[in-house]
Amino acid sequence: MATLEIRDLHVSVDAENGPREILRGVDLTVKQGETHAIMGPNGSGKSTLAYSVAGHPKYRVTGGSVLLDGEDVLSMTVDERARAGLFLAMQYPVEVAGVSVSNFLRTAATATRGEAPKLRLWVKEVKEAMERLQMDPAFAERNVNEGFSGGEKKRHEILQLELLRPKIAILDETDSGLDVDALRVVSEGVNRVQATGQIGTLLITHYTRILKYIRPDHVHVFAGGRIVESGGAELADKLEDEGYEAYTGKGESA
Ligand SMILES: Nc1ncnc2c1ncn2[C@@H]1O[C@H](COP(=O)(O)OP(=O)(O)OP(=O)(O)O)[C@@H](O)[C@H]1O
Ligand SMILES: [Mg+2]
């Protein structure tokens, strides 16, 4: 069973007036087969956590460790992290000019699987995955995220998740901007992958509505750069009713 272990993680960014500490000692363990939800106010550092684990150069780790099956993730390049089985669906997916979805996915699959998937099988695999996500097949030939609507970008992220089969996936607000039908399709995609038991999921979200489709085993409250409370699915309902005030004090949720 693959395990992602985040221990006392401290991360800073270089702000205009010098370094600013965003993550202040994050502790979290995600195992294959588990679903964790992270909820917390705007600006509390949730995306920073996702980017730091994925290896975004803007975020400087100043303390702590991230291990995947005991291997030091922080010393890996971004590519090595993907090959090791880490996947990040970004809150704001970026455009990749001049690269079609189809080519992008095949390159990514080649990198994570260690060999290029046979073209004919691959085309079929992509087509079927797109059908399950109710995506227009024409998307395969469009440039990655170029002119995609918010919801289309999120479906494309789940398409990657289905095809790349990571061990640990971090989904940063994959539910934001989805209409109810898209939310269901995207959630079903996550559940399909989760049902294999081969993936551990860290779901960052603001809304408990996605948690009606994807039942988390663990819910964590994130505030002020760290996890301040953990519980079961019922914690999400409490947050929905009561908000984060109990955790943040005034003014924390910038
Ligand atoms: N380059 C930077 N310079 C200064 N501050 C930064 C920089 N990058 C990030 N931050 C700050 O780090 C904090 C955490 O940002 P982050 O995006 O991780 O929050 P979040 O919890 O994902 O919020 P949201 O719920 O709005 O997505 C914010 O206050 C943000 O302004
Ligand atoms: Mg965020």
Coordinates of C-alpha atoms and ligand atoms in Angstrom, one line a residue:
M1 CA 0.0 0.0 0.0
A2 CA 1.4 3.3 -1.1
T3 CA 1.6 6.0 1.6
L4 CA 2.2 9.7 1.4
E5 CA 3.5 11.1 4.6
I6 CA 3.7 14.8 5.2
R7 CA 5.6 15.7 8.4
D8 CA 5.9 19.1 10.0
L9 CA 6.0 20.8 6.6
H10 CA 7.0 24.4 6.5
V11 CA 6.9 26.3 3.2
S12 CA 7.6 30.0 2.4
V13 CA 7.1 32.1 -0.7
D14 CA 9.2 35.1 -1.7
A15 CA 6.9 38.0 -1.3
E16 CA 7.8 41.5 -2.3
N17 CA 8.8 42.4 1.2
G18 CA 10.8 39.3 1.8
P19 CA 10.0 35.6 2.6
R20 CA 6.6 34.8 3.9
E21 CA 5.8 31.6 5.7
I22 CA 2.6 30.0 4.4
L23 CA 2.7 26.5 5.7
R24 CA 3.4 26.2 9.4
G25 CA 3.9 22.6 10.2
V26 CA 1.5 20.4 8.2
D27 CA 1.1 16.8 9.3
L28 CA -0.9 14.5 7.1
T29 CA -0.8 10.8 6.0
V30 CA -2.7 9.6 3.0
K31 CA -2.8 5.9 2.1
Q32 CA -3.8 4.2 -1.1
G33 CA -7.5 3.4 -0.8
E34 CA -8.3 6.4 1.4
T35 CA -10.1 9.6 0.6
H36 CA -9.2 12.7 2.6
A37 CA -11.0 16.1 2.3
I38 CA -9.3 19.3 3.2
M39 CA -11.5 22.3 3.9
G40 CA -10.5 25.7 5.0
P41 CA -10.9 29.4 4.5
N42 CA -9.5 31.3 1.5
G43 CA -5.8 32.0 1.8
S44 CA -5.1 29.4 4.5
G45 CA -2.5 27.6 2.3
K46 CA -4.4 24.7 0.8
S47 CA -3.2 25.2 -2.7
T48 CA 0.3 25.9 -1.4
L49 CA 0.2 22.5 0.2
A50 CA -0.8 20.9 -3.1
Y51 CA 1.8 22.8 -5.1
S52 CA 4.6 22.1 -2.6
V53 CA 4.0 18.4 -2.8
A54 CA 3.9 18.5 -6.6
G55 CA 7.2 20.5 -6.6
H56 CA 6.2 23.9 -7.9
P57 CA 9.4 26.0 -7.9
K58 CA 7.7 29.1 -6.3
Y59 CA 7.3 27.3 -3.0
R60 CA 10.4 26.9 -0.8
V61 CA 10.3 24.2 1.7
T62 CA 12.1 25.4 4.9
G63 CA 11.4 22.4 7.1
G64 CA 9.8 19.0 7.5
S65 CA 9.5 16.1 5.1
V66 CA 7.3 14.5 2.4
L67 CA 7.7 10.8 1.9
L68 CA 6.1 8.5 -0.7
D69 CA 6.6 4.9 0.4
G70 CA 9.6 6.1 2.4
E71 CA 11.2 7.9 -0.6
D72 CA 12.0 11.6 -0.2
V73 CA 9.6 13.4 -2.5
L74 CA 11.2 16.8 -1.9
S75 CA 14.5 15.8 -3.5
M76 CA 12.7 14.6 -6.6
T77 CA 12.2 16.7 -9.8
V78 CA 8.6 17.4 -10.8
D79 CA 8.8 14.6 -13.4
E80 CA 10.2 12.1 -10.9
R81 CA 7.3 12.9 -8.6
A82 CA 4.8 12.1 -11.4
R83 CA 6.7 8.9 -12.2
A84 CA 6.6 7.9 -8.5
G85 CA 2.8 8.1 -8.7
L86 CA 1.9 11.6 -7.5
F87 CA -0.8 13.6 -9.4
L88 CA -2.0 17.1 -8.9
A89 CA -5.1 18.5 -10.5
M90 CA -4.6 22.3 -10.2
Q91 CA -7.2 24.8 -9.0
Y92 CA -6.4 26.8 -12.1
P93 CA -5.2 24.5 -14.8
V94 CA -2.8 26.1 -17.3
E95 CA -3.0 26.2 -21.1
V96 CA -0.4 24.3 -23.0
A97 CA -0.1 26.1 -26.4
G98 CA 0.4 23.9 -29.5
V99 CA 0.0 20.6 -27.7
S100 CA -3.2 18.6 -28.3
V101 CA -5.0 16.8 -25.5
S102 CA -4.3 13.5 -27.2
N103 CA -0.5 14.1 -27.5
F104 CA -0.3 15.6 -24.0
L105 CA -2.0 12.5 -22.5
R106 CA 0.2 10.1 -24.4
T107 CA 3.4 11.8 -23.4
A108 CA 2.2 11.9 -19.7
A109 CA 1.2 8.2 -19.9
T110 CA 4.6 7.3 -21.4
A111 CA 6.4 9.1 -18.6
T112 CA 4.3 7.5 -15.8
R113 CA 4.0 4.0 -17.3
G114 CA 7.7 3.9 -18.3
E115 CA 6.8 3.0 -21.9
A116 CA 4.7 4.4 -24.7
P117 CA 1.3 2.9 -24.8
K118 CA 0.6 1.1 -28.1
L119 CA -1.1 3.7 -30.3
R120 CA -4.1 1.8 -31.4
L121 CA -4.9 0.6 -27.8
W122 CA -4.2 4.1 -26.5
V123 CA -6.7 5.8 -28.9
K124 CA -9.3 3.4 -27.7
E125 CA -8.5 3.9 -24.1
V126 CA -8.7 7.7 -24.4
K127 CA -11.9 7.5 -26.4
E128 CA -13.6 5.3 -23.8
A129 CA -12.4 7.4 -20.9
M130 CA -13.8 10.5 -22.6
E131 CA -17.1 8.8 -23.2
R132 CA -17.4 8.0 -19.5
L133 CA -16.7 11.6 -18.7
Q134 CA -19.2 12.7 -21.3
M135 CA -16.6 14.7 -23.2
D136 CA -16.9 15.6 -26.8
P137 CA -14.3 13.5 -28.8
A138 CA -13.3 16.6 -30.6
F139 CA -11.5 17.7 -27.4
A140 CA -8.8 15.1 -28.1
E141 CA -7.5 17.3 -30.9
R142 CA -7.8 20.6 -29.1
N143 CA -4.8 22.3 -27.4
V144 CA -4.6 21.6 -23.7
N145 CA -7.0 23.9 -21.8
E146 CA -6.9 26.5 -24.6
G147 CA -10.3 28.1 -24.6
F148 CA -11.7 25.4 -22.4
S149 CA -14.5 26.5 -20.1
G150 CA -14.0 26.1 -16.4
G151 CA -15.9 22.9 -16.3
E152 CA -14.2 21.5 -19.3
K153 CA -10.8 22.0 -17.7
K154 CA -11.9 20.1 -14.6
R155 CA -13.2 17.2 -16.7
H156 CA -9.8 17.1 -18.5
E157 CA -8.1 16.8 -15.1
I158 CA -10.3 13.8 -14.3
L159 CA -9.5 12.3 -17.7
Q160 CA -5.8 12.5 -16.8
L161 CA -6.5 10.9 -13.4
E162 CA -8.3 8.0 -15.1
L163 CA -5.6 7.4 -17.7
L164 CA -2.5 8.0 -15.6
R165 CA -3.6 6.0 -12.6
P166 CA -1.5 7.7 -9.9
K167 CA -1.0 6.2 -6.5
I168 CA -1.8 9.5 -4.7
A169 CA -3.9 12.3 -6.3
I170 CA -4.3 15.8 -5.0
L171 CA -7.5 17.4 -6.4
D172 CA -7.4 21.2 -5.7
E173 CA -11.0 22.5 -6.0
T174 CA -11.9 20.1 -8.8
D175 CA -15.5 20.9 -8.0
S176 CA -15.4 24.6 -8.3
G177 CA -17.3 26.1 -11.2
L178 CA -19.1 22.9 -12.1
D179 CA -22.8 22.8 -12.8
V180 CA -24.7 20.0 -11.1
D181 CA -24.5 17.5 -14.0
A182 CA -20.7 18.1 -14.4
L183 CA -20.2 17.7 -10.7
R184 CA -21.9 14.3 -10.8
V185 CA -19.9 13.2 -13.9
V186 CA -16.6 14.4 -12.3
S187 CA -17.4 12.8 -9.0
E188 CA -18.3 9.5 -10.7
G189 CA -14.9 9.7 -12.4
V190 CA -13.1 10.1 -9.1
N191 CA -15.2 7.3 -7.5
R192 CA -14.4 5.0 -10.4
V193 CA -10.7 5.5 -9.9
Q194 CA -11.1 5.3 -6.1
A195 CA -13.1 2.0 -6.5
T196 CA -9.9 0.3 -7.8
G197 CA -8.5 0.7 -4.3
Q198 CA -5.2 1.7 -6.0
I199 CA -5.4 5.4 -5.2
G200 CA -5.3 7.7 -2.2
T201 CA -7.1 10.9 -2.8
L202 CA -6.6 14.3 -1.2
L203 CA -9.6 16.4 -2.1
I204 CA -9.4 20.2 -1.4
T205 CA -12.8 21.8 -1.5
H206 CA -14.9 24.6 -0.2
Y207 CA -18.3 22.9 -0.7
T208 CA -19.8 19.9 1.0
R209 CA -21.9 19.3 -2.1
I210 CA -19.1 17.3 -3.7
L211 CA -18.8 15.3 -0.5
K212 CA -22.4 14.1 -1.1
Y213 CA -21.0 12.3 -4.2
I214 CA -17.5 11.5 -2.9
R215 CA -17.6 10.2 0.7
P216 CA -14.4 11.1 2.5
D217 CA -12.9 8.8 5.1
H218 CA -11.3 11.7 6.8
V219 CA -12.0 15.5 6.8
H220 CA -9.4 18.0 7.9
V221 CA -9.8 21.6 8.7
F222 CA -7.0 23.8 7.4
A223 CA -6.4 27.2 8.9
G224 CA -3.4 29.5 9.2
G225 CA -1.1 27.1 7.3
R226 CA -1.8 23.9 9.1
I227 CA -4.3 21.2 9.9
V228 CA -6.1 22.3 13.0
E229 CA -8.7 19.6 13.3
S230 CA -9.4 16.2 11.8
G231 CA -12.5 14.0 11.9
G232 CA -14.8 11.9 9.9
A233 CA -17.3 12.9 7.2
E234 CA -19.5 14.4 9.8
L235 CA -17.0 17.2 10.4
A236 CA -17.8 18.5 6.9
D237 CA -21.4 19.0 7.8
K238 CA -20.4 20.8 11.0
L239 CA -18.2 23.2 8.9
E240 CA -21.1 23.8 6.5
D241 CA -23.3 24.9 9.3
E242 CA -20.8 26.7 11.5
G243 CA -18.1 28.0 9.2
Y244 CA -14.4 28.4 10.2
E245 CA -14.7 31.1 12.8
A246 CA -14.0 28.7 15.7
Y247 CA -10.6 27.9 14.1
T248 CA -9.5 31.2 12.7
G249 CA -10.4 34.0 15.0
K250 CA -11.1 37.3 13.4
G251 CA -9.5 38.3 10.1
E252 CA -7.6 35.1 9.4
S253 CA -9.6 34.2 6.4
A254 CA -8.2 37.1 4.3
Ligands
LIG1 N1 4.1 35.0 -4.3 C1 3.4 35.3 -3.2 N2 3.6 36.4 -2.5 C2 2.9 36.7 -1.4 N3 1.9 35.9 -0.9 C3 1.7 34.7 -1.5 C4 2.4 34.4 -2.7 N4 1.9 33.2 -3.1 C5 1.0 32.8 -2.2 N5 0.8 33.8 -1.3 C6 -0.2 33.8 -0.2 O1 -0.2 32.5 0.5 C7 -1.5 32.4 1.1 C8 -2.0 31.0 0.8 O2 -2.4 30.9 -0.5 P1 -3.1 29.6 -1.1 O3 -3.4 29.8 -2.5 O4 -2.3 28.4 -0.7 O5 -4.5 29.6 -0.3 P2 -5.8 28.6 -0.4 O6 -6.0 28.1 0.9 O7 -5.6 27.7 -1.5 O8 -6.9 29.7 -0.7 P3 -8.3 29.5 -1.7 O9 -9.3 28.8 -0.8 O10 -8.7 30.9 -1.9 O11 -7.9 28.8 -2.9 C9 -2.4 33.5 0.5 O12 -2.5 34.5 1.5 C10 -1.6 34.0 -0.7 O13 -1.8 35.4 -0.9
MG2 MG -6.5 27.3 -3.3

